[in-house]
């Protein structure tokens, strides 16, 4: 479960930035998860429940937003969103496309109490 190591990184990052902002508590953490990232939301929830006690994020709400993959067509330059299975360019039907977004996982924002 690589979600545990991802969540460890998330908690480290939010805790550092919460302390820099003199927060006494983190109330919400918002993550963005690319549909191609292989990150399972349920596993992230589980990791959060397991790892957050004792940190500033204990009891915080974890919100995850899934973003669609996006590719660029190498034939015509079109950029388009698609699902996990369909990669063909909607403009020219080319299958020569390059994934430019959708594998990422990052912290979008967080809410704190001071
Ligand atoms: Zn194209």
Short mmCIF file of N, CA, C and O and ligand atoms in Angstrom, two decimals:
data_model
loop_
_atom_site.label_atom_id
_atom_site.label_comp_id
_atom_site.label_asym_id
_atom_site.label_seq_id
_atom_site.Cartn_x
_atom_site.Cartn_y
_atom_site.Cartn_z
N UNK A 1 0.84 -1.21 0.00
CA UNK A 1 0.00 0.00 0.00
C UNK A 1 0.87 1.26 0.00
O UNK A 1 1.32 1.71 1.04
N UNK A 2 1.09 1.82 -1.19
CA UNK A 2 1.95 3.01 -1.22
C UNK A 2 1.21 4.23 -0.71
O UNK A 2 1.79 5.28 -0.49
N UNK A 3 -0.11 4.09 -0.47
CA UNK A 3 -0.88 5.20 0.10
C UNK A 3 -0.34 5.60 1.48
O UNK A 3 -0.42 6.77 1.85
N UNK A 4 0.21 4.63 2.24
CA UNK A 4 0.75 4.98 3.55
C UNK A 4 1.94 5.91 3.43
O UNK A 4 2.05 6.87 4.18
N UNK A 5 2.81 5.65 2.45
CA UNK A 5 3.96 6.55 2.32
C UNK A 5 3.53 7.89 1.73
O UNK A 5 4.05 8.93 2.11
N UNK A 6 2.54 7.85 0.82
CA UNK A 6 2.02 9.12 0.30
C UNK A 6 1.41 9.96 1.43
O UNK A 6 1.66 11.16 1.53
N UNK A 7 0.61 9.29 2.26
CA UNK A 7 -0.06 10.02 3.34
C UNK A 7 0.93 10.54 4.37
O UNK A 7 0.76 11.62 4.91
N UNK A 8 2.01 9.78 4.61
CA UNK A 8 3.05 10.28 5.50
C UNK A 8 3.63 11.58 4.96
O UNK A 8 3.80 12.56 5.69
N UNK A 9 3.85 11.63 3.66
CA UNK A 9 4.36 12.84 3.03
C UNK A 9 3.37 13.99 3.12
O UNK A 9 3.74 15.14 3.37
N UNK A 10 2.09 13.67 2.92
CA UNK A 10 1.04 14.71 3.00
C UNK A 10 1.00 15.29 4.41
O UNK A 10 1.00 16.51 4.61
N UNK A 11 0.99 14.39 5.41
CA UNK A 11 0.89 14.86 6.80
C UNK A 11 2.12 15.67 7.20
O UNK A 11 1.99 16.70 7.88
N UNK A 12 3.30 15.25 6.76
CA UNK A 12 4.51 16.02 7.04
C UNK A 12 4.39 17.42 6.47
O UNK A 12 4.65 18.41 7.13
N UNK A 13 3.94 17.48 5.20
CA UNK A 13 3.86 18.77 4.51
C UNK A 13 2.84 19.70 5.15
O UNK A 13 3.11 20.88 5.37
N UNK A 14 1.65 19.17 5.46
CA UNK A 14 0.62 20.06 6.04
C UNK A 14 1.02 20.49 7.45
O UNK A 14 0.74 21.62 7.85
N UNK A 15 1.67 19.60 8.17
CA UNK A 15 2.05 19.95 9.53
C UNK A 15 3.12 21.05 9.54
O UNK A 15 3.03 21.99 10.31
N UNK A 16 4.08 20.95 8.65
CA UNK A 16 5.12 21.98 8.57
C UNK A 16 4.48 23.32 8.23
O UNK A 16 4.71 24.34 8.88
N UNK A 17 3.58 23.30 7.23
CA UNK A 17 3.02 24.58 6.83
C UNK A 17 2.02 25.10 7.86
O UNK A 17 1.91 26.31 8.06
N UNK A 18 1.33 24.21 8.58
CA UNK A 18 0.43 24.66 9.65
C UNK A 18 1.24 25.32 10.77
O UNK A 18 0.86 26.37 11.30
N UNK A 19 2.38 24.72 11.12
CA UNK A 19 3.21 25.30 12.19
C UNK A 19 3.78 26.66 11.78
O UNK A 19 3.85 27.58 12.58
N UNK A 20 4.14 26.76 10.50
CA UNK A 20 4.64 28.06 10.01
C UNK A 20 3.57 29.13 10.12
O UNK A 20 3.85 30.31 10.23
N UNK A 21 2.30 28.72 10.05
CA UNK A 21 1.19 29.67 10.16
C UNK A 21 0.60 29.73 11.57
O UNK A 21 -0.51 30.22 11.76
N UNK A 22 1.36 29.23 12.55
CA UNK A 22 0.94 29.24 13.94
C UNK A 22 -0.41 28.59 14.19
O UNK A 22 -1.20 29.06 15.00
N UNK A 23 -0.70 27.53 13.47
CA UNK A 23 -1.98 26.85 13.64
C UNK A 23 -1.94 25.96 14.87
O UNK A 23 -0.90 25.40 15.22
N UNK A 24 -3.09 25.86 15.55
CA UNK A 24 -3.17 24.93 16.67
C UNK A 24 -3.77 23.61 16.19
O UNK A 24 -3.66 22.58 16.84
N UNK A 25 -4.40 23.68 15.01
CA UNK A 25 -5.16 22.52 14.54
C UNK A 25 -5.39 22.66 13.04
O UNK A 25 -5.58 23.76 12.53
N UNK A 26 -5.36 21.54 12.37
CA UNK A 26 -5.74 21.51 10.95
C UNK A 26 -7.15 20.95 10.89
O UNK A 26 -7.43 19.90 11.47
N UNK A 27 -8.06 21.66 10.22
CA UNK A 27 -9.45 21.19 10.21
C UNK A 27 -9.84 20.49 8.92
O UNK A 27 -10.76 19.70 8.88
N UNK A 28 -9.13 20.82 7.84
CA UNK A 28 -9.46 20.15 6.58
C UNK A 28 -8.22 20.09 5.68
O UNK A 28 -7.43 21.03 5.64
N UNK A 29 -8.06 18.98 5.01
CA UNK A 29 -6.97 18.82 4.04
C UNK A 29 -7.60 18.44 2.71
O UNK A 29 -8.40 17.50 2.65
N UNK A 30 -7.28 19.19 1.67
CA UNK A 30 -7.83 18.89 0.34
C UNK A 30 -6.74 18.38 -0.58
O UNK A 30 -5.72 19.05 -0.77
N UNK A 31 -6.98 17.21 -1.13
CA UNK A 31 -6.02 16.61 -2.04
C UNK A 31 -6.60 16.55 -3.45
O UNK A 31 -7.82 16.42 -3.62
N UNK A 32 -5.74 16.62 -4.43
CA UNK A 32 -6.14 16.39 -5.81
C UNK A 32 -5.44 15.11 -6.26
O UNK A 32 -4.23 14.96 -6.07
N UNK A 33 -6.22 14.21 -6.79
CA UNK A 33 -5.68 12.91 -7.19
C UNK A 33 -5.98 12.66 -8.67
O UNK A 33 -7.15 12.68 -9.09
N UNK A 34 -4.95 12.48 -9.45
CA UNK A 34 -5.14 12.19 -10.86
C UNK A 34 -5.73 10.80 -11.04
O UNK A 34 -5.37 9.87 -10.33
N UNK A 35 -6.64 10.66 -12.00
CA UNK A 35 -7.31 9.38 -12.22
C UNK A 35 -6.33 8.29 -12.66
O UNK A 35 -6.60 7.11 -12.50
N UNK A 36 -5.18 8.70 -13.18
CA UNK A 36 -4.18 7.72 -13.63
C UNK A 36 -3.11 7.45 -12.57
O UNK A 36 -2.14 6.78 -12.84
N UNK A 37 -3.28 8.01 -11.39
CA UNK A 37 -2.20 7.93 -10.39
C UNK A 37 -2.17 6.61 -9.65
O UNK A 37 -1.23 6.35 -8.92
N UNK A 38 -3.20 5.76 -9.80
CA UNK A 38 -3.27 4.48 -9.10
C UNK A 38 -3.42 4.68 -7.60
O UNK A 38 -3.17 3.76 -6.83
N UNK A 39 -3.80 5.88 -7.18
CA UNK A 39 -4.03 6.11 -5.75
C UNK A 39 -5.49 5.79 -5.45
O UNK A 39 -6.38 6.31 -6.10
N UNK A 40 -5.71 4.94 -4.47
CA UNK A 40 -7.07 4.57 -4.09
C UNK A 40 -7.56 5.47 -2.97
O UNK A 40 -6.92 5.58 -1.93
N UNK A 41 -8.72 6.11 -3.22
CA UNK A 41 -9.24 7.03 -2.21
C UNK A 41 -9.52 6.33 -0.88
O UNK A 41 -9.26 6.89 0.18
N UNK A 42 -10.06 5.11 -0.95
CA UNK A 42 -10.37 4.38 0.30
C UNK A 42 -9.09 4.11 1.08
O UNK A 42 -9.06 4.20 2.31
N UNK A 43 -8.03 3.78 0.35
CA UNK A 43 -6.77 3.50 1.02
C UNK A 43 -6.17 4.77 1.61
O UNK A 43 -5.54 4.73 2.67
N UNK A 44 -6.40 5.91 0.94
CA UNK A 44 -5.92 7.19 1.48
C UNK A 44 -6.68 7.53 2.75
O UNK A 44 -6.10 7.99 3.73
N UNK A 45 -8.00 7.30 2.75
CA UNK A 45 -8.81 7.52 3.95
C UNK A 45 -8.30 6.68 5.11
O UNK A 45 -8.14 7.16 6.22
N UNK A 46 -8.04 5.42 4.79
CA UNK A 46 -7.57 4.48 5.80
C UNK A 46 -6.22 4.93 6.36
O UNK A 46 -6.00 4.95 7.57
N UNK A 47 -5.32 5.32 5.47
CA UNK A 47 -3.99 5.77 5.88
C UNK A 47 -4.11 7.03 6.74
O UNK A 47 -3.40 7.20 7.74
N UNK A 48 -5.02 7.92 6.35
CA UNK A 48 -5.22 9.16 7.12
C UNK A 48 -5.71 8.85 8.53
O UNK A 48 -5.20 9.40 9.51
N UNK A 49 -6.69 7.95 8.63
CA UNK A 49 -7.22 7.55 9.94
C UNK A 49 -6.13 6.93 10.80
O UNK A 49 -6.08 7.13 12.01
N UNK A 50 -5.26 6.16 10.16
CA UNK A 50 -4.22 5.45 10.91
C UNK A 50 -3.07 6.36 11.32
O UNK A 50 -2.48 6.18 12.39
N UNK A 51 -2.74 7.35 10.47
CA UNK A 51 -1.52 8.13 10.69
C UNK A 51 -1.75 9.51 11.32
O UNK A 51 -0.83 10.09 11.87
N UNK A 52 -2.97 10.05 11.23
CA UNK A 52 -3.18 11.42 11.69
C UNK A 52 -3.26 11.59 13.21
O UNK A 52 -2.93 12.67 13.70
N UNK A 53 -3.68 10.57 13.99
CA UNK A 53 -3.71 10.78 15.45
C UNK A 53 -2.35 11.20 15.98
O UNK A 53 -1.32 10.62 15.60
N UNK A 54 -2.36 12.24 16.82
CA UNK A 54 -1.10 12.73 17.37
C UNK A 54 -0.47 13.82 16.53
O UNK A 54 0.48 14.47 16.96
N UNK A 55 -1.00 14.07 15.32
CA UNK A 55 -0.51 15.18 14.51
C UNK A 55 -1.53 16.32 14.60
O UNK A 55 -2.63 16.15 15.14
N UNK A 56 -1.18 17.47 14.05
CA UNK A 56 -2.11 18.60 14.04
C UNK A 56 -3.35 18.29 13.20
O UNK A 56 -4.38 18.95 13.33
N UNK A 57 -3.24 17.31 12.35
CA UNK A 57 -4.36 16.98 11.45
C UNK A 57 -5.32 15.96 12.06
O UNK A 57 -6.27 15.54 11.40
N UNK A 58 -5.09 15.61 13.31
CA UNK A 58 -6.01 14.65 13.94
C UNK A 58 -7.43 15.20 13.94
O UNK A 58 -7.66 16.34 14.34
N UNK A 59 -8.37 14.43 13.44
CA UNK A 59 -9.77 14.86 13.41
C UNK A 59 -10.13 15.74 12.23
O UNK A 59 -11.28 16.14 12.07
N UNK A 60 -9.15 16.06 11.38
CA UNK A 60 -9.43 16.91 10.22
C UNK A 60 -10.25 16.15 9.18
O UNK A 60 -10.26 14.92 9.15
N UNK A 61 -10.91 16.92 8.33
CA UNK A 61 -11.65 16.31 7.24
C UNK A 61 -10.73 16.17 6.04
O UNK A 61 -10.01 17.12 5.70
N UNK A 62 -10.75 15.00 5.44
CA UNK A 62 -9.92 14.76 4.26
C UNK A 62 -10.82 14.77 3.03
O UNK A 62 -11.77 14.00 2.94
N UNK A 63 -10.54 15.69 2.12
CA UNK A 63 -11.34 15.79 0.90
C UNK A 63 -10.45 15.47 -0.29
O UNK A 63 -9.34 15.99 -0.40
N UNK A 64 -10.93 14.60 -1.16
CA UNK A 64 -10.14 14.24 -2.34
C UNK A 64 -10.91 14.54 -3.62
O UNK A 64 -12.07 14.17 -3.75
N UNK A 65 -10.27 15.22 -4.52
CA UNK A 65 -10.88 15.52 -5.81
C UNK A 65 -10.14 14.74 -6.89
O UNK A 65 -8.92 14.82 -6.98
N UNK A 66 -10.89 14.01 -7.66
CA UNK A 66 -10.28 13.24 -8.76
C UNK A 66 -10.23 14.13 -10.00
O UNK A 66 -11.22 14.77 -10.34
N UNK A 67 -9.09 14.16 -10.65
CA UNK A 67 -9.04 14.90 -11.91
C UNK A 67 -8.86 13.94 -13.08
O UNK A 67 -8.16 12.94 -12.98
N UNK A 68 -9.53 14.26 -14.17
CA UNK A 68 -9.46 13.43 -15.36
C UNK A 68 -8.07 13.51 -15.97
O UNK A 68 -7.42 14.54 -15.91
N UNK A 69 -7.63 12.43 -16.58
CA UNK A 69 -6.37 12.49 -17.31
C UNK A 69 -6.50 13.45 -18.50
O UNK A 69 -7.58 13.62 -19.05
N UNK A 70 -5.36 14.04 -18.87
CA UNK A 70 -5.34 14.95 -20.00
C UNK A 70 -4.15 14.57 -20.87
O UNK A 70 -3.08 14.27 -20.34
N UNK A 71 -4.35 14.55 -22.15
CA UNK A 71 -3.26 14.21 -23.06
C UNK A 71 -3.12 15.24 -24.16
O UNK A 71 -4.03 16.02 -24.43
N UNK A 72 -1.94 15.25 -24.77
CA UNK A 72 -1.69 16.09 -25.93
C UNK A 72 -1.47 15.18 -27.11
O UNK A 72 -0.73 14.20 -27.04
N UNK A 73 -2.12 15.52 -28.22
CA UNK A 73 -1.96 14.74 -29.45
C UNK A 73 -0.64 15.12 -30.11
O UNK A 73 -0.35 16.30 -30.31
N UNK A 74 0.17 14.11 -30.40
CA UNK A 74 1.47 14.38 -31.01
C UNK A 74 1.33 14.69 -32.49
O UNK A 74 2.24 15.22 -33.12
N UNK A 75 0.18 14.35 -33.07
CA UNK A 75 -0.03 14.60 -34.49
C UNK A 75 -0.54 16.01 -34.76
O UNK A 75 -0.04 16.71 -35.62
N UNK A 76 -1.55 16.45 -33.99
CA UNK A 76 -2.13 17.77 -34.29
C UNK A 76 -2.00 18.78 -33.15
O UNK A 76 -2.37 19.93 -33.30
N UNK A 77 -1.51 18.34 -31.99
CA UNK A 77 -1.29 19.30 -30.91
C UNK A 77 -2.49 19.55 -30.02
O UNK A 77 -2.41 20.30 -29.05
N UNK A 78 -3.62 18.92 -30.33
CA UNK A 78 -4.82 19.09 -29.52
C UNK A 78 -4.58 18.59 -28.09
O UNK A 78 -3.94 17.56 -27.89
N UNK A 79 -5.10 19.33 -27.09
CA UNK A 79 -5.05 18.86 -25.71
C UNK A 79 -6.46 18.52 -25.27
O UNK A 79 -7.38 19.30 -25.48
N UNK A 80 -6.62 17.35 -24.69
CA UNK A 80 -7.98 16.90 -24.36
C UNK A 80 -8.01 16.04 -23.12
O UNK A 80 -7.04 15.36 -22.78
N UNK A 81 -9.16 16.09 -22.43
CA UNK A 81 -9.38 15.22 -21.28
C UNK A 81 -9.99 13.92 -21.76
O UNK A 81 -10.68 13.89 -22.78
N UNK A 82 -9.71 12.87 -21.04
CA UNK A 82 -10.26 11.57 -21.44
C UNK A 82 -10.39 10.70 -20.20
O UNK A 82 -10.01 11.12 -19.10
N UNK A 83 -10.89 9.50 -20.35
CA UNK A 83 -10.97 8.61 -19.20
C UNK A 83 -9.75 7.68 -19.21
O UNK A 83 -8.82 7.84 -20.00
N UNK A 84 -9.78 6.69 -18.31
CA UNK A 84 -8.61 5.82 -18.18
C UNK A 84 -8.37 4.93 -19.39
O UNK A 84 -7.30 4.37 -19.55
N UNK A 85 -9.36 4.75 -20.23
CA UNK A 85 -9.24 3.77 -21.31
C UNK A 85 -9.17 4.36 -22.72
O UNK A 85 -8.74 3.69 -23.65
N UNK A 86 -9.62 5.60 -22.85
CA UNK A 86 -9.70 6.17 -24.20
C UNK A 86 -8.69 7.29 -24.38
O UNK A 86 -8.79 8.33 -23.74
N UNK A 87 -7.74 7.05 -25.25
CA UNK A 87 -6.66 8.01 -25.42
C UNK A 87 -6.63 8.67 -26.80
O UNK A 87 -5.82 9.53 -27.06
N UNK A 88 -7.52 8.23 -27.69
CA UNK A 88 -7.45 8.73 -29.06
C UNK A 88 -7.80 10.22 -29.12
O UNK A 88 -8.64 10.70 -28.37
N UNK A 89 -7.12 10.93 -29.99
CA UNK A 89 -7.36 12.36 -30.16
C UNK A 89 -8.77 12.59 -30.71
O UNK A 89 -9.14 11.99 -31.73
N UNK A 90 -9.56 13.45 -30.06
CA UNK A 90 -10.93 13.70 -30.54
C UNK A 90 -10.95 14.50 -31.84
O UNK A 90 -11.96 14.52 -32.55
N UNK A 91 -9.83 15.15 -32.18
CA UNK A 91 -9.82 15.98 -33.38
C UNK A 91 -9.39 15.20 -34.61
O UNK A 91 -10.01 15.29 -35.66
N UNK A 92 -8.32 14.37 -34.47
CA UNK A 92 -7.81 13.70 -35.66
C UNK A 92 -7.75 12.17 -35.52
O UNK A 92 -7.26 11.48 -36.41
N UNK A 93 -8.26 11.65 -34.39
CA UNK A 93 -8.30 10.20 -34.16
C UNK A 93 -6.93 9.55 -33.99
O UNK A 93 -6.84 8.32 -33.95
N UNK A 94 -5.88 10.33 -33.92
CA UNK A 94 -4.55 9.74 -33.75
C UNK A 94 -4.44 9.07 -32.38
O UNK A 94 -5.02 9.52 -31.40
N UNK A 95 -3.69 7.98 -32.34
CA UNK A 95 -3.44 7.32 -31.06
C UNK A 95 -2.07 7.69 -30.51
O UNK A 95 -1.68 7.23 -29.44
N UNK A 96 -1.35 8.52 -31.26
CA UNK A 96 -0.04 8.97 -30.80
C UNK A 96 -0.24 10.17 -29.89
O UNK A 96 -0.21 11.32 -30.30
N UNK A 97 -0.51 9.88 -28.61
CA UNK A 97 -0.76 10.96 -27.67
C UNK A 97 0.13 10.81 -26.46
O UNK A 97 0.62 9.73 -26.16
N UNK A 98 0.32 11.91 -25.77
CA UNK A 98 1.20 11.90 -24.61
C UNK A 98 0.43 12.40 -23.40
O UNK A 98 -0.21 13.46 -23.46
N UNK A 99 0.49 11.63 -22.32
CA UNK A 99 -0.22 12.02 -21.10
C UNK A 99 0.46 13.24 -20.47
O UNK A 99 1.66 13.23 -20.22
N UNK A 100 -0.29 14.32 -20.27
CA UNK A 100 0.34 15.51 -19.67
C UNK A 100 -0.21 15.81 -18.27
O UNK A 100 0.35 16.59 -17.54
N UNK A 101 -1.32 15.19 -17.88
CA UNK A 101 -1.85 15.37 -16.52
C UNK A 101 -2.70 14.17 -16.16
O UNK A 101 -3.21 13.48 -17.03
N UNK A 102 -2.84 13.93 -14.87
CA UNK A 102 -3.69 12.83 -14.42
C UNK A 102 -2.95 11.77 -13.62
O UNK A 102 -3.54 10.88 -13.06
N UNK A 103 -1.61 11.90 -13.54
CA UNK A 103 -0.84 10.94 -12.74
C UNK A 103 -0.42 11.57 -11.42
O UNK A 103 0.20 10.93 -10.59
N UNK A 104 -0.76 12.83 -11.25
CA UNK A 104 -0.27 13.55 -10.09
C UNK A 104 -1.13 13.35 -8.85
O UNK A 104 -2.28 12.95 -8.93
N UNK A 105 -0.55 13.62 -7.71
CA UNK A 105 -1.28 13.67 -6.46
C UNK A 105 -0.68 14.83 -5.71
O UNK A 105 0.54 14.88 -5.55
N UNK A 106 -1.47 15.82 -5.35
CA UNK A 106 -0.89 16.93 -4.60
C UNK A 106 -1.89 17.53 -3.63
O UNK A 106 -3.09 17.27 -3.71
N UNK A 107 -1.37 18.32 -2.71
CA UNK A 107 -2.20 19.00 -1.72
C UNK A 107 -2.71 20.28 -2.34
O UNK A 107 -1.94 21.13 -2.77
N UNK A 108 -4.02 20.39 -2.43
CA UNK A 108 -4.60 21.59 -3.04
C UNK A 108 -4.65 22.72 -2.02
O UNK A 108 -4.26 23.83 -2.31
N UNK A 109 -5.15 22.43 -0.85
CA UNK A 109 -5.24 23.46 0.19
C UNK A 109 -5.54 22.80 1.53
O UNK A 109 -5.81 21.61 1.60
N UNK A 110 -5.49 23.62 2.57
CA UNK A 110 -5.92 23.11 3.87
C UNK A 110 -6.51 24.26 4.67
O UNK A 110 -6.27 25.42 4.40
N UNK A 111 -7.35 23.88 5.64
CA UNK A 111 -7.95 24.85 6.54
C UNK A 111 -7.32 24.65 7.92
O UNK A 111 -7.13 23.51 8.35
N UNK A 112 -7.01 25.78 8.56
CA UNK A 112 -6.40 25.66 9.89
C UNK A 112 -7.14 26.53 10.92
O UNK A 112 -7.89 27.43 10.54
N UNK A 113 -6.91 26.21 12.17
CA UNK A 113 -7.40 27.06 13.27
C UNK A 113 -6.18 27.52 14.02
O UNK A 113 -5.27 26.73 14.25
N UNK A 114 -6.19 28.78 14.40
CA UNK A 114 -5.03 29.27 15.16
C UNK A 114 -5.38 29.44 16.62
O UNK A 114 -6.54 29.46 16.99
ZN1 LIG B 1 -4.92 14.98 -33.03
#
